[in-house]
C-alpha positions as protocol buffer text, in pm:
chain_id: "A"
residue {
  index: 1
  type: ALA
  ca { x: -1122 y: 10709 z: -7866 }
}
residue {
  index: 2
  type: SER
  ca { x: -1018 y: 10569 z: -8221 }
}
residue {
  index: 3
  type: ALA
  ca { x: -1254 y: 10293 z: -8167 }
}
residue {
  index: 4
  type: GLY
  ca { x: -1538 y: 10559 z: -8173 }
}
residue {
  index: 5
  type: LEU
  ca { x: -1378 y: 10784 z: -8411 }
}
residue {
  index: 6
  type: ALA
  ca { x: -1430 y: 10434 z: -8651 }
}
residue {
  index: 7
  type: GLN
  ca { x: -1743 y: 10395 z: -8556 }
}
residue {
  index: 8
  type: VAL
  ca { x: -1858 y: 10794 z: -8642 }
}
residue {
  index: 9
  type: SER
  ca { x: -1681 y: 10761 z: -8982 }
}
residue {
  index: 10
  type: LEU
  ca { x: -1870 y: 10438 z: -9016 }
}
residue {
  index: 11
  type: LEU
  ca { x: -2228 y: 10621 z: -8973 }
}
residue {
  index: 12
  type: ASP
  ca { x: -2076 y: 10913 z: -9141 }
}
residue {
  index: 13
  type: ARG
  ca { x: -2062 y: 10720 z: -9533 }
}
residue {
  index: 14
  type: LEU
  ca { x: -2371 y: 10495 z: -9423 }
}
residue {
  index: 15
  type: SER
  ca { x: -2573 y: 10841 z: -9392 }
}
residue {
  index: 16
  type: GLY
  ca { x: -2825 y: 10888 z: -9663 }
}
residue {
  index: 17
  type: THR
  ca { x: -2736 y: 10580 z: -9856 }
}
residue {
  index: 18
  type: ILE
  ca { x: -2991 y: 10262 z: -9937 }
}
residue {
  index: 19
  type: PRO
  ca { x: -2875 y: 9941 z: -9812 }
}
residue {
  index: 20
  type: GLU
  ca { x: -3043 y: 9774 z: -10095 }
}
residue {
  index: 21
  type: ALA
  ca { x: -2869 y: 10017 z: -10365 }
}
residue {
  index: 22
  type: LEU
  ca { x: -2525 y: 9940 z: -10233 }
}
residue {
  index: 23
  type: ARG
  ca { x: -2573 y: 9584 z: -10238 }
}
residue {
  index: 24
  type: ALA
  ca { x: -2720 y: 9620 z: -10565 }
}
residue {
  index: 25
  type: ALA
  ca { x: -2416 y: 9808 z: -10680 }
}
residue {
  index: 26
  type: ALA
  ca { x: -2200 y: 9528 z: -10535 }
}
residue {
  index: 27
  type: ALA
  ca { x: -2344 y: 9272 z: -10698 }
}
residue {
  index: 28
  type: ALA
  ca { x: -2279 y: 9427 z: -11026 }
}
residue {
  index: 29
  type: GLN
  ca { x: -1942 y: 9515 z: -10958 }
}
residue {
  index: 30
  type: PRO
  ca { x: -1774 y: 9236 z: -10770 }
}
residue {
  index: 31
  type: GLY
  ca { x: -1430 y: 9363 z: -10804 }
}
residue {
  index: 32
  type: GLY
  ca { x: -1495 y: 9697 z: -10801 }
}
residue {
  index: 33
  type: VAL
  ca { x: -1318 y: 9843 z: -10452 }
}
residue {
  index: 34
  type: ASP
  ca { x: -1614 y: 10122 z: -10366 }
}
residue {
  index: 35
  type: ALA
  ca { x: -1904 y: 9944 z: -10431 }
}
residue {
  index: 36
  type: GLN
  ca { x: -1779 y: 9652 z: -10177 }
}
residue {
  index: 37
  type: LEU
  ca { x: -1624 y: 9899 z: -9907 }
}
residue {
  index: 38
  type: ALA
  ca { x: -1994 y: 10038 z: -9893 }
}
residue {
  index: 39
  type: VAL
  ca { x: -2140 y: 9695 z: -9834 }
}
residue {
  index: 40
  type: ALA
  ca { x: -1907 y: 9544 z: -9608 }
}
residue {
  index: 41
  type: ASP
  ca { x: -1981 y: 9919 z: -9430 }
}
residue {
  index: 42
  type: LEU
  ca { x: -2330 y: 9795 z: -9397 }
}
residue {
  index: 43
  type: ASP
  ca { x: -2220 y: 9443 z: -9244 }
}
residue {
  index: 44
  type: VAL
  ca { x: -2006 y: 9580 z: -8983 }
}
residue {
  index: 45
  type: ALA
  ca { x: -2292 y: 9821 z: -8925 }
}
residue {
  index: 46
  type: GLY
  ca { x: -2542 y: 9564 z: -8902 }
}
residue {
  index: 47
  type: GLY
  ca { x: -2323 y: 9322 z: -8679 }
}
residue {
  index: 48
  type: HIS
  ca { x: -2175 y: 9124 z: -8976 }
}
residue {
  index: 49
  type: LEU
  ca { x: -1817 y: 9135 z: -8917 }
}
residue {
  index: 50
  type: ASP
  ca { x: -1747 y: 8779 z: -9081 }
}
residue {
  index: 51
  type: ASP
  ca { x: -1909 y: 8882 z: -9413 }
}
residue {
  index: 52
  type: ALA
  ca { x: -1728 y: 9214 z: -9416 }
}
residue {
  index: 53
  type: PHE
  ca { x: -1420 y: 9065 z: -9358 }
}
residue {
  index: 54
  type: SER
  ca { x: -1434 y: 8786 z: -9602 }
}
residue {
  index: 55
  type: ARG
  ca { x: -1549 y: 9017 z: -9841 }
}
residue {
  index: 56
  type: LEU
  ca { x: -1311 y: 9235 z: -9801 }
}
residue {
  index: 57
  type: LEU
  ca { x: -1031 y: 8949 z: -9762 }
}
residue {
  index: 58
  type: ASP
  ca { x: -1131 y: 8776 z: -10070 }
}
residue {
  index: 59
  type: LEU
  ca { x: -1146 y: 9122 z: -10260 }
}
residue {
  index: 60
  type: PHE
  ca { x: -833 y: 9211 z: -10144 }
}
residue {
  index: 61
  type: VAL
  ca { x: -607 y: 8908 z: -10335 }
}
residue {
  index: 62
  type: THR
  ca { x: -749 y: 9077 z: -10657 }
}
residue {
  index: 63
  type: LEU
  ca { x: -653 y: 9417 z: -10639 }
}
residue {
  index: 64
  type: ASP
  ca { x: -364 y: 9680 z: -10758 }
}
residue {
  index: 65
  type: GLN
  ca { x: -164 y: 9870 z: -10479 }
}
residue {
  index: 66
  type: PRO
  ca { x: -409 y: 10131 z: -10398 }
}
residue {
  index: 67
  type: GLY
  ca { x: -697 y: 9943 z: -10402 }
}
residue {
  index: 68
  type: LYS
  ca { x: -519 y: 9721 z: -10128 }
}
residue {
  index: 69
  type: ASP
  ca { x: -405 y: 10012 z: -9960 }
}
residue {
  index: 70
  type: ALA
  ca { x: -822 y: 10138 z: -9920 }
}
residue {
  index: 71
  type: VAL
  ca { x: -921 y: 9761 z: -9799 }
}
residue {
  index: 72
  type: ARG
  ca { x: -669 y: 9738 z: -9561 }
}
residue {
  index: 73
  type: GLU
  ca { x: -723 y: 10087 z: -9435 }
}
residue {
  index: 74
  type: ARG
  ca { x: -1072 y: 9984 z: -9389 }
}
residue {
  index: 75
  type: LEU
  ca { x: -1018 y: 9627 z: -9228 }
}
residue {
  index: 76
  type: LEU
  ca { x: -789 y: 9855 z: -8966 }
}
residue {
  index: 77
  type: SER
  ca { x: -1100 y: 10045 z: -8886 }
}
residue {
  index: 78
  type: TYR
  ca { x: -1317 y: 9793 z: -8872 }
}
residue {
  index: 79
  type: PHE
  ca { x: -1129 y: 9583 z: -8605 }
}
residue {
  index: 80
  type: GLU
  ca { x: -1107 y: 9914 z: -8403 }
}
residue {
  index: 81
  type: ILE
  ca { x: -1464 y: 9902 z: -8392 }
}
residue {
  index: 82
  type: ALA
  ca { x: -1509 y: 9525 z: -8275 }
}
residue {
  index: 83
  type: GLY
  ca { x: -1201 y: 9523 z: -8064 }
}
residue {
  index: 84
  type: ALA
  ca { x: -880 y: 9364 z: -8046 }
}
residue {
  index: 85
  type: GLU
  ca { x: -1046 y: 9061 z: -7805 }
}
residue {
  index: 86
  type: ASP
  ca { x: -1332 y: 8998 z: -8061 }
}
residue {
  index: 87
  type: PRO
  ca { x: -1210 y: 8632 z: -8225 }
}
residue {
  index: 88
  type: ARG
  ca { x: -1302 y: 8721 z: -8532 }
}
residue {
  index: 89
  type: VAL
  ca { x: -1052 y: 8999 z: -8543 }
}
residue {
  index: 90
  type: ALA
  ca { x: -787 y: 8796 z: -8437 }
}
residue {
  index: 91
  type: ALA
  ca { x: -878 y: 8544 z: -8788 }
}
residue {
  index: 92
  type: ALA
  ca { x: -915 y: 8855 z: -8992 }
}
residue {
  index: 93
  type: ARG
  ca { x: -579 y: 9021 z: -8870 }
}
residue {
  index: 94
  type: LYS
  ca { x: -382 y: 8689 z: -8920 }
}
residue {
  index: 95
  type: LYS
  ca { x: -494 y: 8641 z: -9287 }
}
residue {
  index: 96
  type: LEU
  ca { x: -451 y: 8981 z: -9379 }
}
residue {
  index: 97
  type: THR
  ca { x: -120 y: 8970 z: -9225 }
}
residue {
  index: 98
  type: SER
  ca { x: -76 y: 8668 z: -9409 }
}
residue {
  index: 99
  type: LEU
  ca { x: -225 y: 8845 z: -9769 }
}
residue {
  index: 100
  type: LEU
  ca { x: 48 y: 9124 z: -9683 }
}
residue {
  index: 101
  type: TYR
  ca { x: 328 y: 8886 z: -9679 }
}
């Protein structure tokens, strides 16, 4: 159920967006949390989990606490969508844990 809710939230965030515009905004704002989260959503929706995980984990170390919280929450929702058995989730979860502590 939580994976389904995470997927619905993802689709809701992407509803009415223009992928090219989201990617351009992210390129123009490499440290912008909202812009990077939006492109990570595109990556997940397109099945490019590694890209989304890398994008957000690389960004994580540069952020203040509210930004880190937003990225962590989004990553956790992606982990739900992909499922715990996905090896990409295990690797990203390990990296996130090392960045948190």
